[in-house]
Coordinates of N, CA and C in Angstrom, one line a residue:
X1 N 31.3 -2.4 41.1 CA 31.3 -2.7 42.5 C 31.4 -4.2 42.7
X2 N 31.6 -4.6 44.0 CA 31.8 -6.0 44.3 C 30.5 -6.8 44.1
X3 N 29.3 -6.1 44.3 CA 28.0 -6.8 44.2 C 27.6 -7.0 42.7
X4 N 28.3 -6.4 41.8 CA 27.9 -6.5 40.4 C 28.5 -7.7 39.8
X5 N 27.6 -8.6 39.2 CA 28.1 -9.8 38.5 C 28.9 -9.5 37.3
X6 N 29.9 -10.3 37.1 CA 30.8 -10.1 35.9 C 30.0 -10.4 34.6
X7 N 30.2 -9.5 33.7 CA 29.6 -9.7 32.3 C 30.4 -10.6 31.5
X8 N 29.9 -11.8 31.2 CA 30.7 -12.8 30.4 C 30.8 -12.5 29.0
X9 N 30.1 -11.4 28.5 CA 30.1 -11.1 27.1 C 30.9 -9.9 26.8
X10 N 31.6 -9.9 25.7 CA 32.3 -8.7 25.3 C 31.8 -8.3 23.9
X11 N 31.4 -7.0 23.8 CA 30.8 -6.6 22.5 C 31.9 -6.6 21.4
X12 N 31.5 -7.0 20.2 CA 32.4 -7.0 19.1 C 32.4 -5.6 18.4
X13 N 31.2 -5.0 18.3 CA 31.0 -3.7 17.7 C 29.9 -3.0 18.5
X14 N 30.0 -1.7 18.6 CA 29.0 -0.8 19.1 C 28.4 0.0 17.9
X15 N 27.2 -0.2 17.6 CA 26.6 0.4 16.4 C 25.8 1.7 16.9
X16 N 26.3 2.8 16.5 CA 25.7 4.1 17.0 C 25.0 4.8 15.8
X17 N 23.7 5.1 16.0 CA 23.0 5.9 15.0 C 21.7 6.5 15.6
X18 N 21.2 5.8 16.6 CA 19.9 6.2 17.2 C 20.2 7.2 18.3
X19 N 19.1 8.0 18.5 CA 19.2 9.1 19.6 C 18.3 8.8 20.7
X20 N 17.6 7.6 20.7 CA 16.7 7.3 21.8 C 16.6 5.7 21.8
X21 N 15.7 5.2 22.7 CA 15.7 3.8 23.0 C 15.4 3.0 21.7
X22 N 16.2 1.9 21.4 CA 16.0 1.0 20.3 C 15.1 -0.1 20.8
X23 N 14.0 -0.3 20.2 CA 13.0 -1.3 20.7 C 12.8 -2.5 19.7
X24 N 13.3 -2.3 18.5 CA 13.0 -3.4 17.4 C 14.3 -3.7 16.7
X25 N 14.6 -5.0 16.5 CA 15.6 -5.5 15.6 C 15.0 -6.5 14.7
X26 N 15.1 -6.3 13.3 CA 14.4 -7.2 12.4 C 15.4 -7.7 11.4
X27 N 15.5 -9.0 11.2 CA 16.3 -9.6 10.2 C 15.7 -9.3 8.8
X28 N 16.5 -8.8 7.9 CA 16.1 -8.6 6.5 C 16.5 -9.8 5.6
X29 N 17.8 -10.2 5.7 CA 18.3 -11.3 5.0 C 19.6 -11.8 5.7
X30 N 20.4 -12.6 5.0 CA 21.6 -13.1 5.7 C 22.6 -12.0 5.9
X31 N 22.5 -10.8 5.3 CA 23.5 -9.8 5.4 C 23.1 -8.5 6.0
X32 N 21.8 -8.3 6.2 CA 21.3 -7.1 6.7 C 20.2 -7.2 7.8
X33 N 20.2 -6.3 8.7 CA 19.1 -6.2 9.6 C 18.7 -4.7 9.8
X34 N 17.5 -4.5 10.4 CA 17.1 -3.1 10.6 C 16.8 -2.9 12.1
X35 N 17.0 -1.7 12.6 CA 16.7 -1.3 13.9 C 15.8 -0.1 13.9
X36 N 15.0 0.0 15.0 CA 14.0 1.2 15.1 C 13.6 1.3 16.5
X37 N 13.1 2.5 16.8 CA 12.7 2.8 18.2 C 12.1 4.1 18.4
X38 N 12.3 4.7 19.5 CA 11.6 5.9 20.0 C 12.0 7.2 19.2
X39 N 13.1 7.2 18.5 CA 13.5 8.4 17.8 C 12.8 8.5 16.4
X40 N 12.0 7.5 16.1 CA 11.2 7.5 14.8 C 12.0 7.2 13.6
X41 N 13.3 6.8 13.8 CA 14.2 6.5 12.6 C 14.4 5.0 12.5
X42 N 14.5 4.5 11.3 CA 14.8 3.1 11.0 C 16.2 3.1 10.3
X43 N 17.1 2.3 10.8 CA 18.4 2.1 10.3 C 18.6 0.7 9.8
X44 N 19.1 0.6 8.6 CA 19.5 -0.7 8.0 C 21.0 -0.8 8.1
X45 N 21.4 -2.0 8.7 CA 22.8 -2.3 8.9 C 23.3 -3.5 8.2
X46 N 24.6 -3.4 7.9 CA 25.3 -4.6 7.4 C 25.6 -5.5 8.6
X47 N 25.0 -6.7 8.6 CA 25.1 -7.6 9.8 C 26.5 -8.2 10.0
X48 N 27.4 -8.1 9.0 CA 28.7 -8.7 9.2 C 29.7 -7.7 9.6
X49 N 29.6 -6.4 9.1 CA 30.6 -5.4 9.4 C 30.1 -4.3 10.4
X50 N 28.8 -4.3 10.6 CA 28.2 -3.2 11.4 C 28.1 -1.9 10.7
X51 N 28.3 -1.8 9.4 CA 28.2 -0.6 8.7 C 26.8 -0.1 8.5
X52 N 26.5 1.2 8.7 CA 25.2 1.7 8.5 C 25.0 1.9 7.0
X53 N 24.0 1.2 6.5 CA 23.7 1.2 5.1 C 22.7 2.3 4.7
X54 N 21.6 2.4 5.4 CA 20.5 3.3 5.1 C 19.9 3.8 6.4
X55 N 19.4 5.1 6.3 CA 18.7 5.7 7.4 C 17.4 6.1 6.8
X56 N 16.3 5.5 7.3 CA 14.9 5.8 6.8 C 14.2 6.7 7.7
X57 N 13.9 7.9 7.1 CA 13.2 8.9 7.9 C 11.8 9.2 7.2
X58 N 10.8 9.4 8.0 CA 9.5 9.7 7.5 C 8.5 9.8 8.6
X59 N 8.7 9.1 9.6 CA 7.7 9.1 10.8 C 8.1 10.3 11.7
X60 N 7.0 10.8 12.3 CA 7.2 12.0 13.1 C 7.1 11.6 14.6
X61 N 6.8 10.4 14.9 CA 6.8 10.0 16.3 C 7.4 8.6 16.4
X62 N 7.4 8.0 17.6 CA 8.2 6.8 17.9 C 7.6 5.6 17.0
X63 N 8.5 4.6 16.7 CA 8.1 3.4 16.0 C 7.4 2.5 16.9
X64 N 6.3 1.9 16.5 CA 5.6 1.0 17.4 C 5.6 -0.5 16.9
X65 N 6.0 -0.7 15.6 CA 6.1 -2.0 15.1 C 6.9 -2.0 13.8
X66 N 7.6 -3.1 13.6 CA 8.4 -3.2 12.4 C 8.4 -4.7 11.9
X67 N 8.2 -4.9 10.6 CA 8.3 -6.3 10.1 C 8.8 -6.3 8.7
X68 N 9.5 -7.3 8.3 CA 10.0 -7.4 6.9 C 8.9 -8.1 6.1
X69 N 8.8 -7.7 4.8 CA 7.8 -8.2 3.9 C 8.5 -8.7 2.7
X70 N 9.0 -10.0 2.7 CA 9.8 -10.4 1.5 C 8.9 -10.7 0.3
X71 N 9.5 -10.8 -0.9 CA 8.8 -11.2 -2.1 C 8.1 -12.5 -1.9
X72 N 6.9 -12.7 -2.5 CA 6.2 -13.9 -2.4 C 7.0 -15.1 -2.9
X73 N 7.8 -14.9 -4.0 CA 8.7 -15.9 -4.5 C 10.1 -15.5 -4.2
X74 N 10.9 -16.4 -3.6 CA 12.3 -16.0 -3.2 C 13.1 -15.7 -4.5
X75 N 12.7 -16.3 -5.6 CA 13.5 -16.0 -6.9 C 13.0 -14.7 -7.6
X76 N 12.0 -14.1 -7.0 CA 11.4 -12.9 -7.6 C 12.4 -11.8 -7.6
X77 N 12.3 -10.9 -8.6 CA 13.3 -9.8 -8.7 C 12.9 -8.6 -7.8
X78 N 11.7 -8.6 -7.3 CA 11.2 -7.5 -6.6 C 12.0 -7.3 -5.3
X79 N 11.9 -6.1 -4.7 CA 12.8 -5.7 -3.6 C 12.2 -6.3 -2.3
X80 N 13.1 -6.4 -1.3 CA 12.6 -6.7 0.0 C 12.0 -5.4 0.6
X81 N 10.8 -5.6 1.2 CA 10.1 -4.4 1.7 C 10.2 -4.5 3.3
X82 N 10.0 -3.3 3.9 CA 10.0 -3.2 5.3 C 8.7 -2.4 5.7
X83 N 7.9 -2.9 6.6 CA 6.7 -2.2 7.0 C 7.0 -1.6 8.4
X84 N 6.7 -0.3 8.6 CA 6.9 0.3 9.9 C 5.7 1.0 10.4
X85 N 5.3 0.8 11.6 CA 4.1 1.5 12.2 C 4.7 2.5 13.2
X86 N 3.9 3.6 13.4 CA 4.4 4.7 14.3 C 3.2 5.2 15.1
X87 N 3.6 5.9 16.2 CA 2.6 6.5 17.0 C 2.0 7.7 16.3
X88 N 2.5 8.1 15.1 CA 1.9 9.1 14.3 C 0.7 8.6 13.5
X89 N 0.3 7.4 13.8 CA -0.9 6.7 13.2 C -0.7 6.5 11.7
X90 N 0.5 6.2 11.3 CA 0.8 5.8 9.9 C 1.6 4.5 9.9
X91 N 1.5 3.9 8.7 CA 2.4 2.8 8.4 C 3.2 3.1 7.1
X92 N 4.5 3.0 7.2 CA 5.3 3.3 6.1 C 5.8 2.0 5.4
X93 N 5.9 2.0 4.1 CA 6.4 0.9 3.4 C 7.7 1.3 2.7
X94 N 8.8 0.6 2.9 CA 10.1 1.1 2.5 C 10.7 0.0 1.6
X95 N 11.5 0.5 0.6 CA 12.3 -0.4 -0.2 C 13.7 -0.5 0.5
X96 N 14.0 -1.7 0.9 CA 15.2 -1.9 1.7 C 16.5 -1.8 0.9
X97 N 16.4 -1.8 -0.4 CA 17.6 -1.7 -1.2 C 18.0 -0.2 -1.5
X98 N 16.9 0.6 -1.5 CA 17.2 2.1 -1.9 C 16.9 3.0 -0.7
X99 N 16.2 2.5 0.3 CA 15.8 3.4 1.4 C 14.6 4.3 1.1
X100 N 14.0 4.1 -0.1 CA 12.9 5.0 -0.5 C 11.6 4.6 0.1
X101 N 10.8 5.5 0.6 CA 9.5 5.2 1.1 C 8.6 5.1 -0.1
X102 N 8.1 3.9 -0.3 CA 7.3 3.6 -1.4 C 5.9 4.1 -1.2
X103 N 5.3 4.0 0.0 CA 4.0 4.5 0.2 C 3.8 4.7 1.7
X104 N 2.8 5.5 2.0 CA 2.5 5.8 3.4 C 1.0 5.7 3.6
X105 N 0.6 4.8 4.5 CA -0.8 4.6 4.8 C -1.2 5.4 6.0
X106 N -2.2 6.3 5.8 CA -2.6 7.3 6.8 C -4.0 7.2 7.3
X107 N -4.7 6.1 7.0 CA -6.1 6.0 7.2 C -6.5 5.4 8.6
X108 N -5.5 5.2 9.5 CA -5.8 4.6 10.7 C -6.4 5.5 11.7
X109 N -7.3 5.0 12.5 CA -8.0 5.8 13.6 C -7.2 5.8 14.9
X110 N -6.3 4.9 15.0 CA -5.5 4.8 16.2 C -4.1 4.2 15.9
X111 N -3.2 4.2 16.8 CA -1.9 3.8 16.6 C -1.9 2.3 16.3
X112 N -1.1 1.9 15.3 CA -0.9 0.5 14.9 C 0.2 0.0 15.9
X113 N -0.2 -1.0 16.7 CA 0.8 -1.5 17.7 C 1.5 -2.8 17.3
X114 N 1.0 -3.4 16.3 CA 1.7 -4.7 15.8 C 1.4 -4.9 14.3
X115 N 2.3 -5.6 13.7 CA 2.2 -6.0 12.3 C 2.6 -7.4 12.2
X116 N 2.0 -8.1 11.2 CA 2.4 -9.5 10.9 C 2.2 -9.7 9.5
X117 N 3.0 -10.6 8.9 CA 2.9 -10.9 7.4 C 2.5 -12.4 7.3
X118 N 1.6 -12.6 6.5 CA 1.2 -14.0 6.1 C 1.7 -14.2 4.7
X119 N 3.0 -14.7 4.6 CA 3.6 -14.7 3.3 C 3.0 -15.6 2.3
X120 N 2.4 -16.7 2.8 CA 1.8 -17.7 1.8 C 0.6 -17.1 1.1
X121 N 0.0 -16.1 1.8 CA -1.2 -15.4 1.2 C -0.8 -14.1 0.6
X122 N 0.5 -13.7 0.8 CA 1.0 -12.4 0.3 C 0.2 -11.2 0.8
X123 N -0.1 -11.3 2.1 CA -0.9 -10.2 2.8 C -0.2 -9.8 4.1
X124 N -0.6 -8.7 4.6 CA -0.1 -8.3 6.0 C -1.3 -7.8 6.8
X125 N -1.1 -7.9 8.1 CA -2.1 -7.5 9.0 C -1.6 -6.4 9.9
X126 N -2.5 -5.5 10.2 CA -2.2 -4.4 11.2 C -3.1 -4.5 12.4
X127 N -2.6 -4.4 13.6 CA -3.3 -4.5 14.8 C -3.3 -3.2 15.6
X128 N -4.5 -2.7 15.9 CA -4.6 -1.5 16.7 C -5.9 -1.6 17.4
X129 N -6.8 -0.6 17.3 CA -8.1 -0.7 17.8 C -9.0 -1.6 17.0
X130 N -8.5 -1.9 15.8 CA -9.2 -3.0 15.0 C -8.1 -3.8 14.3
X131 N -8.5 -4.8 13.6 CA -7.6 -5.7 12.9 C -7.8 -5.5 11.4
X132 N -6.8 -5.1 10.6 CA -6.9 -4.8 9.2 C -6.1 -5.8 8.4
X133 N -6.6 -6.2 7.2 CA -6.0 -7.1 6.3 C -5.7 -6.4 5.0
X134 N -4.4 -6.4 4.6 CA -3.9 -5.6 3.5 C -3.2 -6.5 2.5
X135 N -3.2 -6.1 1.2 CA -2.4 -6.8 0.2 C -1.1 -6.0 0.0
X136 N -0.2 -6.5 -0.9 CA 1.1 -5.9 -1.1 C 0.9 -4.5 -1.8
X137 N -0.2 -4.3 -2.5 CA -0.4 -3.0 -3.1 C -1.0 -2.0 -2.1
X138 N -1.1 -2.4 -0.8 CA -1.6 -1.6 0.3 C -3.1 -1.3 0.1
X139 N -3.8 -2.2 -0.5 CA -5.3 -2.1 -0.6 C -5.8 -2.8 0.7
X140 N -6.8 -2.1 1.4 CA -7.4 -2.7 2.6 C -8.4 -3.7 2.1
X141 N -8.2 -5.0 2.4 CA -9.1 -6.1 1.9 C -10.3 -6.2 2.8
X142 N -10.1 -6.1 4.2 CA -11.2 -6.2 5.1 C -10.6 -5.8 6.5
X143 N -11.5 -5.5 7.4 CA -11.1 -5.2 8.8 C -12.2 -5.5 9.7
X144 N -11.9 -5.7 11.0 CA -12.9 -5.9 12.0 C -13.5 -4.6 12.5
X145 N -14.5 -4.7 13.3 CA -15.0 -3.5 13.9 C -14.1 -3.1 15.1
X146 N -14.4 -1.9 15.7 CA -13.6 -1.5 16.8 C -13.6 -2.5 17.9
X147 N -12.4 -3.0 18.3 CA -12.3 -4.0 19.3 C -12.3 -3.5 20.8
X148 N -11.4 -2.6 21.0 CA -11.3 -2.0 22.4 C -10.4 -0.8 22.3
X149 N -10.5 0.1 23.3 CA -9.5 1.2 23.4 C -8.1 0.8 23.7
X150 N -8.0 -0.4 24.3 CA -6.7 -0.9 24.6 C -6.0 -1.3 23.3
X151 N -6.7 -1.9 22.4 CA -6.2 -2.3 21.1 C -5.4 -3.6 21.2
X152 N -5.1 -4.1 20.0 CA -4.3 -5.3 19.8 C -2.8 -5.0 20.1
X153 N -2.2 -5.7 21.0 CA -0.8 -5.5 21.4 C 0.1 -6.5 20.7
X154 N -0.4 -7.6 20.2 CA 0.4 -8.6 19.6 C -0.4 -9.5 18.7
X155 N 0.2 -10.0 17.6 CA -0.4 -10.9 16.7 C 0.5 -12.1 16.3
X156 N -0.1 -13.2 16.1 CA 0.7 -14.4 15.6 C -0.2 -15.2 14.7
X157 N 0.4 -15.8 13.6 CA -0.3 -16.7 12.7 C -0.4 -18.0 13.3
X158 N -1.5 -18.7 13.2 CA -1.7 -20.1 13.7 C -2.4 -20.9 12.6
X159 N -2.4 -22.2 12.6 CA -3.0 -23.0 11.5 C -4.4 -22.7 11.3
X160 N -4.9 -23.1 10.1 CA -6.3 -23.0 9.7 C -6.7 -21.6 9.2
X161 N -5.7 -20.9 8.6 CA -6.0 -19.5 8.2 C -6.5 -18.6 9.4
X162 N -5.9 -18.9 10.5 CA -6.3 -18.2 11.7 C -5.1 -17.3 12.2
X163 N -5.4 -16.3 13.0 CA -4.5 -15.5 13.8 C -4.9 -15.4 15.2
X164 N -4.0 -15.3 16.1 CA -4.3 -15.1 17.5 C -3.9 -13.6 17.8
X165 N -4.8 -12.9 18.5 CA -4.6 -11.5 18.8 C -4.7 -11.2 20.3
X166 N -3.7 -10.6 20.8 CA -3.8 -10.2 22.3 C -4.4 -8.9 22.4
X167 N -5.5 -8.8 23.2 CA -6.3 -7.6 23.4 C -6.5 -7.5 24.9
X168 N -5.7 -6.7 25.6 CA -5.8 -6.6 27.0 C -5.4 -8.0 27.6
X169 N -6.2 -8.6 28.4 CA -5.9 -9.9 29.0 C -6.6 -11.0 28.2
X170 N -7.3 -10.6 27.1 CA -8.0 -11.5 26.3 C -7.1 -12.0 25.1
X171 N -7.3 -13.2 24.7 CA -6.7 -13.7 23.5 C -7.9 -14.0 22.5
X172 N -7.9 -13.3 21.4 CA -9.0 -13.5 20.4 C -8.5 -14.2 19.2
X173 N -9.2 -15.3 18.8 CA -8.9 -16.1 17.6 C -9.7 -15.5 16.4
X174 N -9.1 -15.1 15.4 CA -9.8 -14.7 14.1 C -9.4 -15.7 13.0
X175 N -10.4 -15.9 12.1 CA -10.2 -16.7 11.0 C -10.3 -15.9 9.7
X176 N -9.3 -16.0 8.8 CA -9.4 -15.3 7.5 C -10.1 -16.1 6.5
X177 N -11.1 -15.4 5.8 CA -11.8 -16.1 4.8 C -11.3 -15.5 3.4
X178 N -10.7 -16.4 2.7 CA -10.1 -16.0 1.4 C -11.1 -16.1 0.3
X179 N -10.9 -15.2 -0.8 CA -11.9 -15.2 -1.8 C -12.1 -16.5 -2.6
X180 N -13.4 -16.7 -3.0 CA -13.7 -17.9 -3.8 C -14.6 -17.4 -4.9
X181 N -15.0 -18.3 -5.8 CA -15.9 -17.9 -6.9 C -17.3 -17.5 -6.4
X182 N -17.7 -18.1 -5.3 CA -19.0 -17.8 -4.7 C -18.9 -16.5 -3.9
X183 N -17.8 -16.4 -3.1 CA -17.7 -15.2 -2.3 C -16.3 -14.5 -2.6
X184 N -16.3 -13.6 -3.6 CA -15.1 -13.0 -4.1 C -14.4 -12.0 -3.1
X185 N -15.0 -11.7 -2.0 CA -14.4 -10.8 -1.1 C -13.7 -11.4 0.1
X186 N -12.6 -10.8 0.6 CA -12.0 -11.2 1.8 C -12.9 -10.9 3.0
X187 N -12.7 -11.7 4.1 CA -13.4 -11.4 5.3 C -12.6 -12.0 6.5
X188 N -12.9 -11.4 7.6 CA -12.2 -11.9 8.8 C -13.3 -12.0 9.9
X189 N -13.3 -13.2 10.5 CA -14.4 -13.6 11.4 C -13.8 -13.9 12.8
X190 N -14.4 -13.3 13.8 CA -14.0 -13.7 15.2 C -14.5 -15.0 15.5
X191 N -13.6 -15.9 16.0 CA -14.0 -17.3 16.2 C -14.2 -17.6 17.7
X192 N -13.3 -17.1 18.5 CA -13.3 -17.4 20.0 C -12.5 -16.4 20.8
X193 N -13.0 -16.1 22.0 CA -12.3 -15.3 23.0 C -11.9 -16.1 24.2
X194 N -10.6 -16.0 24.5 CA -10.0 -16.9 25.6 C -9.6 -15.9 26.7
X195 N -10.0 -16.2 28.0 CA -9.8 -15.4 29.1 C -9.0 -16.1 30.2
X196 N -7.9 -16.7 29.8 CA -7.2 -17.5 30.8 C -6.1 -16.7 31.5
X197 N -5.7 -15.6 31.0 CA -4.7 -14.7 31.6 C -5.4 -13.8 32.7
X198 N -4.6 -13.6 33.7 CA -5.1 -12.7 34.8 C -4.7 -11.2 34.7
X199 N -3.8 -11.0 33.7 CA -3.4 -9.6 33.4 C -3.1 -9.4 31.9
X200 N -2.8 -8.2 31.5 CA -2.7 -7.9 30.1 C -1.6 -8.7 29.5
X201 N -1.8 -9.2 28.3 CA -0.9 -10.0 27.5 C 0.1 -9.1 26.9
X202 N 1.4 -9.3 27.1 CA 2.4 -8.4 26.5 C 3.2 -9.1 25.4
X203 N 3.3 -10.4 25.4 CA 4.0 -11.1 24.3 C 3.3 -12.3 23.8
X204 N 3.5 -12.6 22.6 CA 2.8 -13.7 21.9 C 3.8 -14.2 20.8
X205 N 4.1 -15.5 20.8 CA 5.1 -16.0 19.9 C 4.8 -17.5 19.6
X206 N 5.1 -17.9 18.3 CA 5.0 -19.3 17.9 C 6.1 -20.1 18.5
X207 N 5.8 -21.3 18.9 CA 6.8 -22.3 19.4 C 7.2 -23.2 18.2
X208 N 6.1 -23.8 17.6 CA 6.3 -24.6 16.4 C 4.9 -24.6 15.7
X209 N 4.7 -25.6 14.8 CA 3.5 -25.6 14.0 C 2.3 -25.9 14.8
X210 N 2.4 -26.5 16.0 CA 1.2 -26.9 16.7 C 1.1 -26.1 18.1
X211 N 2.0 -25.2 18.3 CA 1.9 -24.5 19.6 C 2.4 -23.1 19.6
X212 N 1.8 -22.3 20.5 CA 2.3 -20.9 20.7 C 2.3 -20.6 22.2
X213 N 2.9 -19.5 22.5 CA 3.0 -19.1 23.9 C 2.6 -17.6 24.1
X214 N 2.0 -17.3 25.3 CA 1.7 -16.0 25.6 C 2.2 -15.7 27.0
X215 N 2.6 -14.4 27.2 CA 3.2 -14.0 28.4 C 2.5 -12.7 28.9
X216 N 2.2 -12.6 30.2 CA 1.4 -11.4 30.7 C 2.3 -10.5 31.5
X217 N 1.7 -9.4 31.9 CA 2.4 -8.4 32.7 C 2.8 -8.9 34.0
X218 N 2.1 -9.8 34.6 CA 2.4 -10.2 36.0 C 3.3 -11.5 36.0
X219 N 3.8 -11.9 34.9 CA 4.7 -13.0 34.9 C 4.1 -14.4 34.5
X220 N 2.9 -14.4 34.0 CA 2.3 -15.6 33.5 C 2.9 -16.1 32.2
X221 N 3.1 -17.3 32.0 CA 3.4 -17.9 30.7 C 2.5 -19.0 30.4
X222 N 1.7 -18.9 29.3 CA 0.8 -20.0 29.0 C 1.2 -20.6 27.6
X223 N 1.3 -21.9 27.5 CA 1.5 -22.6 26.3 C 0.2 -23.1 25.7
X224 N -0.1 -22.8 24.5 CA -1.4 -23.1 23.9 C -1.2 -24.1 22.8
X225 N -2.2 -25.0 22.6 CA -2.3 -25.8 21.4 C -2.9 -24.9 20.3
X226 N -2.1 -24.9 19.2 CA -2.5 -24.0 18.1 C -3.7 -24.5 17.3
X227 N -4.1 -25.8 17.5 CA -5.2 -26.3 16.7 C -6.5 -26.2 17.4
X228 N -6.5 -26.5 18.7 CA -7.8 -26.4 19.4 C -7.9 -25.3 20.5
X229 N -6.8 -24.5 20.6 CA -6.7 -23.3 21.4 C -6.9 -23.5 22.9
X230 N -6.4 -24.7 23.4 CA -6.5 -25.0 24.8 C -5.1 -24.8 25.4
X231 N -5.1 -24.5 26.7 CA -3.9 -24.3 27.4 C -3.2 -25.7 27.7
X232 N -2.0 -25.8 27.3 CA -1.3 -27.1 27.5 C -0.4 -27.0 28.7
X233 N 0.1 -25.9 29.1 CA 1.0 -25.7 30.2 C 0.9 -24.3 30.7
X234 N 1.1 -24.1 32.0 CA 0.9 -22.8 32.6 C 2.0 -22.6 33.7
X235 N 2.7 -21.5 33.6 CA 3.7 -21.1 34.6 C 3.4 -19.7 35.2
X236 N 3.2 -19.6 36.5 CA 2.9 -18.3 37.1 C 4.0 -18.1 38.2
X237 N 4.7 -17.0 38.1 CA 5.8 -16.7 38.9 C 5.5 -15.6 40.0
X238 N 4.2 -15.2 40.1 CA 3.8 -14.2 41.1 C 3.2 -14.9 42.3

């Protein structure tokens, strides 16, 4: 119609494999990416040709989080892994080269809504009604107590062995305690709760080494100092 703005973009390829909404796109390497969404299927694509390489099936409900877990050493011969969380309360670990599900974690009490990898420590974190810390062998190293029925909606790594977690309209800072000779066990400690948002936090992303940004349901954008966790800038559009 006359009121519709002209689309300045023309698609190069239309990639068809999913039967429902696609919510996640994850880069695997220079040549491959993965897509996932509400049909519970993960598809690995050739990023240059658009060819479907693999179709990963194993979840029974929609995908709620996807993240790549590369080898600790880029020269290592081990495969690129893909972690996928689902509303079926499981996390699947997949070999991106073969499409084989290596393992399936089923001990969650609620849906895992977000995943993040701390590659320098070779661990990954799961966020739901609690925060769990896992190693590459899928051993649970430690976890928090139940946080809320809302659960963690987003996670991001920040300096000082810390992570920021969005829980409703709160931003909770956790610090990871790595094993030492005196204390051989992993631990995770809640450091601070920040209540600067007026509505639930929906997005959380790093800007650089010293800052990150949060966005809420009502259109707030807050830019944070990643070292002292203070608000550096605020934009409210409501």
